Coordinates of C-alpha atoms in Angstrom, one line a residue:
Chain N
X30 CA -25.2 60.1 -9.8
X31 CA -24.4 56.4 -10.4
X32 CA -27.0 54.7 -12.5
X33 CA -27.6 51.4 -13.5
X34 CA -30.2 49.9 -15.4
X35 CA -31.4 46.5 -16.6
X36 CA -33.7 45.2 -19.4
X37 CA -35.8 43.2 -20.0
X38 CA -37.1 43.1 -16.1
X39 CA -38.5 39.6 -17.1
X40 CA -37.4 37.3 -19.9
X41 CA -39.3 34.0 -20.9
X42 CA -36.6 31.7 -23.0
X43 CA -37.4 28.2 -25.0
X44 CA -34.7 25.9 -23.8
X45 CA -31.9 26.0 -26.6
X46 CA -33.1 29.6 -27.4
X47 CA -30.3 32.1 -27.1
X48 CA -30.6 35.8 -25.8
X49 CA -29.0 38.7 -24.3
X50 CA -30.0 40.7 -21.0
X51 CA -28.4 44.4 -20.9
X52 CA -27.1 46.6 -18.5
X53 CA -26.7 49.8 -19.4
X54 CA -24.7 52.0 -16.5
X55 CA -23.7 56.2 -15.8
X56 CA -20.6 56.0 -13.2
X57 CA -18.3 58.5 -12.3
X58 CA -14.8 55.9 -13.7
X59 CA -15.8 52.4 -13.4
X60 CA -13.8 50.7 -11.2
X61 CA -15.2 47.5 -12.1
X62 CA -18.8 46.0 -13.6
X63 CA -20.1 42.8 -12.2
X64 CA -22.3 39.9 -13.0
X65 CA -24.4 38.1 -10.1
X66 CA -26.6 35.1 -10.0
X67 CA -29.3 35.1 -7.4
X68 CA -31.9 31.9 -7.1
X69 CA -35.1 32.5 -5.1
X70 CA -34.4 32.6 -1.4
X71 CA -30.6 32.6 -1.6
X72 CA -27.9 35.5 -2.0
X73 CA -26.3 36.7 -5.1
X74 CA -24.0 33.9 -6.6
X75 CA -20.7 35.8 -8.3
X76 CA -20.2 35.0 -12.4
X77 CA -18.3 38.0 -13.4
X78 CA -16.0 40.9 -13.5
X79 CA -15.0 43.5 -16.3
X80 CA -12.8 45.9 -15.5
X81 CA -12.7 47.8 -19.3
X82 CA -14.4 48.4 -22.7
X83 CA -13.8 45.4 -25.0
X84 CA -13.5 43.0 -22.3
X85 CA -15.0 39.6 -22.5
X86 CA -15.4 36.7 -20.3
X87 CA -17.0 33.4 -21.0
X88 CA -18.1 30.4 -18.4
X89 CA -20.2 27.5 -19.8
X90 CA -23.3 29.0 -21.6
X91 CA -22.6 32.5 -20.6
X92 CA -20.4 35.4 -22.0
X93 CA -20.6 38.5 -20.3
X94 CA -18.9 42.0 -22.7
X95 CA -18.5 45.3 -21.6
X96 CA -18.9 48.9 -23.5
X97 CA -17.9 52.3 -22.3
X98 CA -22.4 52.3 -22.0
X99 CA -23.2 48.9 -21.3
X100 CA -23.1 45.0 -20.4
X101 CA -24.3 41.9 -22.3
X102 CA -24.8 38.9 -21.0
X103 CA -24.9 36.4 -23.4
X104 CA -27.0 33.2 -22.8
X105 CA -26.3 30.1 -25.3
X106 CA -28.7 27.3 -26.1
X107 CA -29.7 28.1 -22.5
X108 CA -31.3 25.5 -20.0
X109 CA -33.9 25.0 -17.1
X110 CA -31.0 25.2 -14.6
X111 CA -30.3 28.5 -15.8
X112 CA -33.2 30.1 -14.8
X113 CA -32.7 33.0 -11.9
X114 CA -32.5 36.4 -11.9
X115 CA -29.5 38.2 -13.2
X116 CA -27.7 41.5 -11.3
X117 CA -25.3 43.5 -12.8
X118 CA -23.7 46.1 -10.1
X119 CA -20.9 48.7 -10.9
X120 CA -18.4 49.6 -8.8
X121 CA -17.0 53.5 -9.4
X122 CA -13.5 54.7 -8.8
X123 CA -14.6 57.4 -6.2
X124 CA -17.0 55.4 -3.9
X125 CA -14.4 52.2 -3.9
X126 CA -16.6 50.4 -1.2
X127 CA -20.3 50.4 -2.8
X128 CA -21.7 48.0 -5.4
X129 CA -24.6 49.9 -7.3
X130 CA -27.0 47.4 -8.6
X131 CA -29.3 47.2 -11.2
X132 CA -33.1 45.8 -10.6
X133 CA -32.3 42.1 -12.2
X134 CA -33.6 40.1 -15.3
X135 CA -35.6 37.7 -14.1
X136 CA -34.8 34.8 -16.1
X137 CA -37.1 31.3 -17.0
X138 CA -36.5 28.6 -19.2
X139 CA -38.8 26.4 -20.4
X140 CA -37.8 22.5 -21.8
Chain X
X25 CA -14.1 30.9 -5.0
X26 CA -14.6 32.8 -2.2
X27 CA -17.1 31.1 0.5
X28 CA -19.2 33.4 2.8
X29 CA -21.6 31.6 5.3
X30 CA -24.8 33.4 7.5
X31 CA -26.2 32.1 10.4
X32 CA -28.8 31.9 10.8
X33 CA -30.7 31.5 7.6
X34 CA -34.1 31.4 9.0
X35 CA -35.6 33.5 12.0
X36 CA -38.6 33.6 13.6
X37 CA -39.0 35.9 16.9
X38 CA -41.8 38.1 18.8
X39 CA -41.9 41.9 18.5
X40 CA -40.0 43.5 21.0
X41 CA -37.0 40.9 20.6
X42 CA -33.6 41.8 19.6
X43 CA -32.4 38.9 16.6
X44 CA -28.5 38.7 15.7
X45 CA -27.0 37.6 12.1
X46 CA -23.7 36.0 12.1
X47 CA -21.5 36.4 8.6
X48 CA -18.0 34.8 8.2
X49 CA -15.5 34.9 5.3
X50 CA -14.2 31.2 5.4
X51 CA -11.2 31.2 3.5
X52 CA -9.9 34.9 3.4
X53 CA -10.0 37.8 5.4
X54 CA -12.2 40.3 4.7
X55 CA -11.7 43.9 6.4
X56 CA -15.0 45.3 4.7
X57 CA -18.3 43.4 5.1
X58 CA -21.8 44.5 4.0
X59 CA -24.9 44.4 5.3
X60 CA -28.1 44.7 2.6
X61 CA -31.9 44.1 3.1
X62 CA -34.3 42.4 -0.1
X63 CA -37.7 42.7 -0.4
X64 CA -39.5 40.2 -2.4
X65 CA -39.2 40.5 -6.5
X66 CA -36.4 43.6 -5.8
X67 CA -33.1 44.4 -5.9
X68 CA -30.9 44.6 -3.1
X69 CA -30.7 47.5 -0.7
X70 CA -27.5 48.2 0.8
X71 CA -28.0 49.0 4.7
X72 CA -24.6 49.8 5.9
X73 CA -20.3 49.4 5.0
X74 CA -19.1 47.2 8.0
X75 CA -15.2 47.9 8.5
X76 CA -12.9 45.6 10.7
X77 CA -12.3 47.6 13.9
X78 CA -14.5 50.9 13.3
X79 CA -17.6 51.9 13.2
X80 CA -19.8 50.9 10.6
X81 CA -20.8 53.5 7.9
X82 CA -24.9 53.4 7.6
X83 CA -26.7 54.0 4.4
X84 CA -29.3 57.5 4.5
X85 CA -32.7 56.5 6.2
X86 CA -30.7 53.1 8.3
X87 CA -31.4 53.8 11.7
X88 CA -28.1 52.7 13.3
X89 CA -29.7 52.0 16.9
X90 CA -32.2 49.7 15.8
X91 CA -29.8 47.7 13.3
X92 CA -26.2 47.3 15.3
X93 CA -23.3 46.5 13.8
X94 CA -20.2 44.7 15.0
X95 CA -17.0 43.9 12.7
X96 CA -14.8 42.4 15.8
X97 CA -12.3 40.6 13.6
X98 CA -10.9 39.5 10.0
X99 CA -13.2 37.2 9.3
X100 CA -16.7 37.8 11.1
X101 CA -20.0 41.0 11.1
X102 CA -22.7 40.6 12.6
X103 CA -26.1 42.4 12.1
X104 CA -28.3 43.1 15.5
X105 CA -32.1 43.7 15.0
X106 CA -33.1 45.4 18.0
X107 CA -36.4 45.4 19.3
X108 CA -38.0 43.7 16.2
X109 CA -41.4 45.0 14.4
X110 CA -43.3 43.1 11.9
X111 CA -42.2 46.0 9.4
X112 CA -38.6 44.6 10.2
X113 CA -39.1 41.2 8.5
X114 CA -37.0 40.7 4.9
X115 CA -34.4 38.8 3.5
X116 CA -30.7 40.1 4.7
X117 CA -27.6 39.2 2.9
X118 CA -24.0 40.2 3.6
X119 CA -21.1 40.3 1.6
X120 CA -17.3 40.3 1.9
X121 CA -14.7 42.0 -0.1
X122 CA -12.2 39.9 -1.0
X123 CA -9.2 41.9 -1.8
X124 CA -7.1 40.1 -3.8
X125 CA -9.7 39.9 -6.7
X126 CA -11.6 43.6 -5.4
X127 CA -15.1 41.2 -5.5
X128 CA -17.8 41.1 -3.1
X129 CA -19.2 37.8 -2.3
X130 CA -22.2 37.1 -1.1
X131 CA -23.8 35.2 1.8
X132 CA -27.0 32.3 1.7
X133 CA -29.0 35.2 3.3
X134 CA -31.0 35.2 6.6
X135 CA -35.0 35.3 6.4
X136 CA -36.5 37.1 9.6
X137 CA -39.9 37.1 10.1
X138 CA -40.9 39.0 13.3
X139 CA -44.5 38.2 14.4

């Protein structure tokens, strides 16, 4: 069955304090692993897409890498506005329509 | 990117009402929309695969007479809450597939509280 799972559920950051939330997945061929954004009372904002292991993408403080196991995304000297929870969903090669979605990281950061 | 708008995105009604969502891609055509419910501090809970002139495909344990689902065109789904409990108000967010880049993105989400 496809899996995904997220740690830490809840992760307090100094601003300028740099850290990594995981997501560790079991899918039957990953079609595709993705990074979303969600703020309180609003719907997942889209960051990222890897697609194989080794794979890195980058977009202001974040950088998001991929393993044949597991995500990281990398937050650098993060800030305030970067606070939100963090999804990570994995798409599988043989159920093409569904996104399976990890629990979130619920991220704060304090000035 | 990829723009996807709900309407409305906040709801209040009376038990017993029935309470339509609205979700449009607004700059490409999406022949697969998705329809998921959030409860507070979780994750989100897919309710149902919307496809562009069929029949929607409903998750286990969605009844599909109380939450109707219409895909009349390219661009547009819409969610029906039918005769609304209390136990019927969450968050709901859609999503289209954009094709060209295989992503799902997401709409502002509708808040329906049902008193």
């Amino acid at each position: 069955e496809d899996q995904v799972t997220q740690s830490p559920e809840a992760l307090r950051l100094q601003e300028g304090e740099s850290s990594s939330l995981n997501c560790s997945y079991t899918v039957s061929g990953l079609r595709g692993l993705f990074w979303y954004r969600q703020d309180p009372g609003k719907g997942p904002e889209f960051l990222f897409t890897l697609y194989s292991a080794g794979e890195e993408k980058e977009k202001e403080r974040l950088k998001a890498t991929l393993t044949k196991k597991e995500s990281f995304l990398h937050i650098t000297a993060p800030k305030p506005e970067d606070s939100a929870t963090y999804l990570c969903a994995v798409q599988g090669a043989y159920n093409t329509d569904k996104l399976i979605f990890g629990t979130g990281t619920r991220l704060q950061v304090f000035p | 990117g990829a723009v996807v708008s709900q309407h409305p995105s906040r709801v209040i009604c009376k038990s017993g009402t029935s309470v339509k969502i609205e979700c449009r891609s607004l700059d490409f055509q999406a022949t697969t929309m998705f329809w998921y419910r959030q409860f507070p501090k979780q994750s989100l809970m897919l309710m149902a695969t919307s496809n562009e002139g069929s029949k929607a495909t409903y998750e286990q344990g969605v009844e599909k007479d109380k939450f109707l689902i219409n895909h009349a065109s390219l661009t547009l789904s819409t969610l029906t809450v039918t005769s609304a409990h209390p136990e019927d108000s969450s968050f709901y967010i859609c999503s289209a597939r954009d094709l060209s880049s295989d992503t799902q993105y997401f709409g502002p989400g509708t808040r329906l509280t049902v008193l």
